[in-house]
Coordinates of C-alpha atoms in Angstrom, one line a residue:
Q451 CA 145.3 134.5 89.3
H452 CA 146.3 130.9 90.1
K453 CA 147.7 128.9 87.2
N454 CA 145.4 126.0 88.1
L455 CA 142.2 128.1 88.2
N456 CA 140.1 126.8 85.3
K457 CA 136.4 126.0 84.7
K458 CA 136.5 122.6 86.4
S459 CA 138.2 123.9 89.6
L460 CA 136.0 127.0 89.8
E461 CA 132.9 124.9 89.3
S462 CA 133.9 122.5 92.1
L463 CA 134.6 125.4 94.5
V464 CA 131.1 126.8 93.7
K465 CA 129.4 123.5 94.0
C466 CA 130.9 122.5 97.4
G467 CA 130.0 125.9 98.9
A468 CA 133.5 127.2 99.3
L469 CA 132.4 130.5 97.8
D470 CA 129.1 130.9 99.5
N471 CA 130.3 134.0 101.4
L472 CA 130.7 135.8 98.1
G473 CA 127.2 135.4 96.9
D474 CA 124.3 133.1 96.1
R475 CA 125.5 129.6 94.9
S476 CA 122.9 129.4 92.1
A477 CA 123.9 132.7 90.7
M478 CA 127.6 131.9 90.8
Y479 CA 127.1 128.5 89.2
G480 CA 125.1 130.1 86.4
N481 CA 127.9 132.6 85.8
I482 CA 131.0 130.5 85.8
E483 CA 131.8 131.3 82.2
E484 CA 131.3 135.0 82.8
A485 CA 133.5 134.9 85.9
L486 CA 136.3 133.2 84.0
L487 CA 136.1 135.7 81.1
Y488 CA 136.1 138.6 83.6
N489 CA 139.2 137.1 85.3
K490 CA 141.0 136.6 82.0
E491 CA 140.3 140.1 80.7
N492 CA 141.3 141.9 83.9
S493 CA 144.4 139.8 84.3
A494 CA 145.5 141.0 80.8
D495 CA 144.7 144.6 81.8
A496 CA 146.7 144.2 85.0
Q497 CA 149.7 143.0 83.1
R498 CA 149.7 146.1 80.9
Q499 CA 149.9 148.2 84.1
D500 CA 153.1 148.7 86.1
S501 CA 151.5 146.4 88.7
L502 CA 148.1 145.2 89.8
F503 CA 148.2 147.8 92.6
G504 CA 148.7 150.5 90.0
L505 CA 145.5 149.3 88.3
M506 CA 143.6 149.4 91.6
E507 CA 144.6 153.0 92.4
N508 CA 141.8 154.2 90.1
Q509 CA 138.8 152.1 91.1
D510 CA 136.8 153.6 88.3
S511 CA 139.0 151.9 85.8
V512 CA 138.1 148.4 87.1
P513 CA 135.0 147.1 85.3
Q514 CA 132.3 145.5 87.5
L515 CA 131.3 141.9 87.1
S516 CA 127.6 141.8 86.3
L517 CA 125.9 138.4 87.0
K518 CA 123.1 137.3 84.6
E519 CA 119.9 135.9 86.0
S520 CA 120.3 132.2 86.5
P521 CA 118.0 129.2 87.4
V522 CA 117.6 128.6 91.1
I523 CA 119.4 125.4 92.1
S524 CA 117.3 123.4 94.6
V525 CA 118.6 122.8 98.1
A526 CA 118.5 119.0 97.5
E527 CA 120.8 119.4 94.4
Q528 CA 123.2 121.6 96.3
L529 CA 123.5 119.1 99.1
S530 CA 124.1 116.3 96.5
W531 CA 127.0 118.4 95.2
E532 CA 128.5 118.7 98.7
K533 CA 128.2 114.9 99.2
E534 CA 129.7 114.2 95.8
L535 CA 132.7 116.5 96.2
L536 CA 133.4 116.4 100.0
G537 CA 131.9 113.1 101.1
L538 CA 129.6 114.7 103.6
Y539 CA 126.8 117.3 103.8
V540 CA 128.0 120.7 105.0
S541 CA 125.2 123.3 104.7
G542 CA 122.4 121.0 105.8
H543 CA 120.9 117.6 105.4
P544 CA 118.5 116.3 102.7
L545 CA 116.0 115.2 105.4
E546 CA 116.1 118.5 107.4
Q547 CA 113.0 119.9 105.8
Y548 CA 111.1 116.7 106.6
K549 CA 112.4 116.2 110.2
E550 CA 109.3 117.4 112.0
K551 CA 106.9 115.2 110.1
F552 CA 109.3 112.3 110.3
D553 CA 109.4 112.6 114.1
R554 CA 105.7 112.9 114.3
L555 CA 105.2 109.6 112.4
K556 CA 108.2 108.0 114.2
L557 CA 110.1 107.3 111.0
D558 CA 113.5 108.1 112.4
I559 CA 116.2 105.5 112.4
R560 CA 116.9 105.7 116.1
K561 CA 113.9 103.5 116.8
V562 CA 115.6 100.5 115.2
K563 CA 117.5 100.1 118.4
E564 CA 114.3 99.1 120.1
L565 CA 113.4 96.4 117.5
H566 CA 112.8 92.8 118.3
E567 CA 113.4 89.9 115.8
G568 CA 110.7 89.9 113.2
S569 CA 108.9 93.0 114.4
T570 CA 107.5 95.2 111.6
V571 CA 109.1 98.6 111.1
I572 CA 108.9 101.6 108.8
V573 CA 111.8 104.0 108.7
G574 CA 113.0 106.7 106.3
G575 CA 116.3 108.0 105.3
T576 CA 118.7 108.9 102.5
I577 CA 120.9 106.2 101.0
E578 CA 124.5 106.5 102.0
E579 CA 126.0 103.3 100.5
V580 CA 125.0 100.3 98.4
K581 CA 126.9 97.0 98.5
T582 CA 125.8 94.1 96.4
I583 CA 126.8 90.4 96.7
L584 CA 125.9 87.2 95.0
T585 CA 124.1 84.4 96.9
S586 CA 125.2 80.8 96.7
K587 CA 122.6 80.4 94.0
G588 CA 124.1 83.2 92.0
D589 CA 121.3 85.7 92.7
Q590 CA 122.2 89.3 93.5
M591 CA 121.2 90.9 96.8
A592 CA 122.3 94.1 98.6
F593 CA 123.2 95.7 101.9
V594 CA 122.1 99.3 101.9
K595 CA 123.2 101.9 104.5
F596 CA 120.5 104.4 105.3
E597 CA 121.0 107.5 107.4
D598 CA 118.9 110.4 108.6
G599 CA 121.4 112.9 110.0
V600 CA 121.1 111.4 113.5
G601 CA 121.7 107.7 113.1
D602 CA 122.2 105.0 110.4
V603 CA 121.0 101.5 109.8
E604 CA 121.8 98.6 107.5
V605 CA 118.9 97.5 105.4
V606 CA 119.1 94.1 103.7
F607 CA 117.5 93.5 100.3
F608 CA 117.2 89.9 99.5
P609 CA 117.1 88.9 95.8
R610 CA 113.4 89.1 95.2
V611 CA 113.1 92.6 96.7
W612 CA 116.4 93.7 95.2
R613 CA 115.3 92.8 91.7
A614 CA 112.1 94.8 92.1
D615 CA 113.7 97.9 93.6
K616 CA 117.4 98.1 92.5
G617 CA 116.8 100.7 89.9
R618 CA 115.5 103.1 92.6
L619 CA 118.1 102.4 95.2
Q620 CA 120.8 105.0 94.2
E621 CA 123.1 106.8 96.6
G622 CA 121.5 110.0 97.8
A623 CA 117.9 108.8 97.1
L624 CA 115.2 109.6 99.7
V625 CA 113.4 106.4 100.6
I626 CA 111.0 105.0 103.2
V627 CA 111.4 101.3 103.9
S628 CA 108.9 98.8 105.2
G629 CA 110.5 95.7 106.6
K630 CA 111.2 93.5 109.6
G631 CA 113.7 93.8 112.4
S632 CA 116.8 91.5 112.4
V633 CA 118.6 90.9 115.7
R634 CA 121.9 89.0 115.7
E635 CA 124.1 88.5 118.6
G636 CA 127.2 90.7 118.5
Q637 CA 125.9 92.8 115.5
P638 CA 124.0 96.0 115.2
K639 CA 120.3 95.6 114.6
S640 CA 119.3 95.8 111.0
V641 CA 116.1 95.8 108.8
L642 CA 115.1 93.1 106.3
A643 CA 113.3 95.1 103.5
D644 CA 109.9 94.0 102.2
S645 CA 109.3 97.1 100.0
I646 CA 110.1 100.7 99.6
A647 CA 108.5 104.1 98.7
C648 CA 110.7 106.9 97.2
F649 CA 109.9 110.5 97.7
D650 CA 110.9 114.1 97.0
E651 CA 109.6 117.6 97.7
D652 CA 106.7 117.1 95.3
T653 CA 105.5 113.7 96.5
F654 CA 106.3 113.7 100.2
D655 CA 102.9 115.1 101.4
D656 CA 101.0 112.4 99.5
L657 CA 103.3 109.7 101.0
L658 CA 102.8 111.2 104.4
N659 CA 99.0 111.2 104.1
M660 CA 99.2 107.6 103.1
L661 CA 101.1 106.6 106.2
K662 CA 98.8 108.7 108.4
R663 CA 96.0 106.5 107.3
G664 CA 97.9 103.3 108.0
V665 CA 98.2 102.5 104.2
W666 CA 101.3 101.3 102.5
V667 CA 101.7 101.3 98.7
D668 CA 105.2 100.2 97.6
E669 CA 107.0 101.9 94.7
G670 CA 106.5 99.1 92.2
A671 CA 102.7 99.0 92.7
H672 CA 102.5 102.7 92.5
E673 CA 104.4 102.9 89.2
Q674 CA 102.3 100.1 87.8
A675 CA 99.1 101.9 88.8
E676 CA 100.3 105.1 87.2
K677 CA 101.1 103.3 84.0
T678 CA 97.8 101.5 83.9
K679 CA 95.9 104.7 84.6
K680 CA 97.6 106.5 81.7
E681 CA 96.8 103.7 79.3
S682 CA 93.2 103.6 80.6
D683 CA 92.8 107.4 80.2
A684 CA 94.1 107.2 76.6
I685 CA 91.7 104.4 75.7
M686 CA 88.6 105.8 77.5
G687 CA 89.3 109.5 76.8
Q688 CA 88.7 110.5 80.4
T689 CA 90.2 110.3 83.8
S690 CA 90.0 107.0 85.6
V691 CA 91.1 105.6 89.0
V692 CA 93.3 102.5 89.1
I693 CA 93.7 100.5 92.3
S694 CA 96.7 98.2 92.4
L695 CA 97.1 95.5 95.0
S696 CA 100.3 93.6 95.8
G697 CA 99.6 89.9 95.2
A698 CA 96.2 88.3 94.9
P699 CA 93.5 90.2 96.8
S700 CA 91.9 88.4 99.7
P701 CA 88.1 87.9 99.9
A702 CA 88.0 90.5 102.6
Q703 CA 89.7 93.1 100.4
I704 CA 87.4 92.4 97.5
S705 CA 84.4 92.7 99.7
G706 CA 85.6 95.9 101.3
L707 CA 86.3 97.6 98.0
R708 CA 82.9 96.5 96.6
N709 CA 81.2 98.0 99.7
V710 CA 83.1 101.3 99.3
F711 CA 82.2 101.6 95.6
T712 CA 78.6 100.7 96.2
R713 CA 78.2 103.4 98.9
R714 CA 80.0 106.1 97.0
P715 CA 79.8 105.3 93.2
G716 CA 81.0 108.7 92.0
D717 CA 81.4 109.7 88.4
V718 CA 84.9 108.4 87.6
P719 CA 85.5 104.8 86.3
V720 CA 87.6 102.5 88.5

């Protein structure tokens, strides 16, 4: 028993994966209190023996540590623990489970190297670092480092976009960015963000299907549509569909939507 072994230190060892060889990380995390109590009780028993080796001569006298059933900790949360405690991912990467689909849609950060000034790009990654500054007018903007396990890129959020999305741009978040390429002599190529879409295990497939169809709905518009839909459902007492457009719709958009609804009216209010 080390004098510095306490709940905090044991929890950190479990979280960073240092004890993975001893068992499942979720089970160990859920039994930290039991492990500490077991250690305390058996340390006291050992002190009452001539030595710890004397206690171990009769294996039957050593009580077994029984682990209670514990909630399963998601892979994403375990990786966030590693990043928080070690500064890097050890057992995997948050985007590993999405890699094949990312590659298929060419969302990987490596393609930023091929960008031209002003060219449109959509890339995905996890947020590594967020740095904010104030412009000469006193508005806040940010430089956000994205990485996908293979490469990294700096994404610039000017004040308007930063105001809309800053609450979602937290370190470790999984985000897809739509923006334009920025090429400056003597500096790595970067992306000037127009809008973002966040995702996780539950929402990634919906986002993927959206991108496959060449559609882009930014996070702010999506949240507003969800809010409006809930309010509409509460008033009308039934499910409804809400279409949210960024900015004023063009005549072509209005005409296109009208044609779609005319051809396929359906039973759900829009």
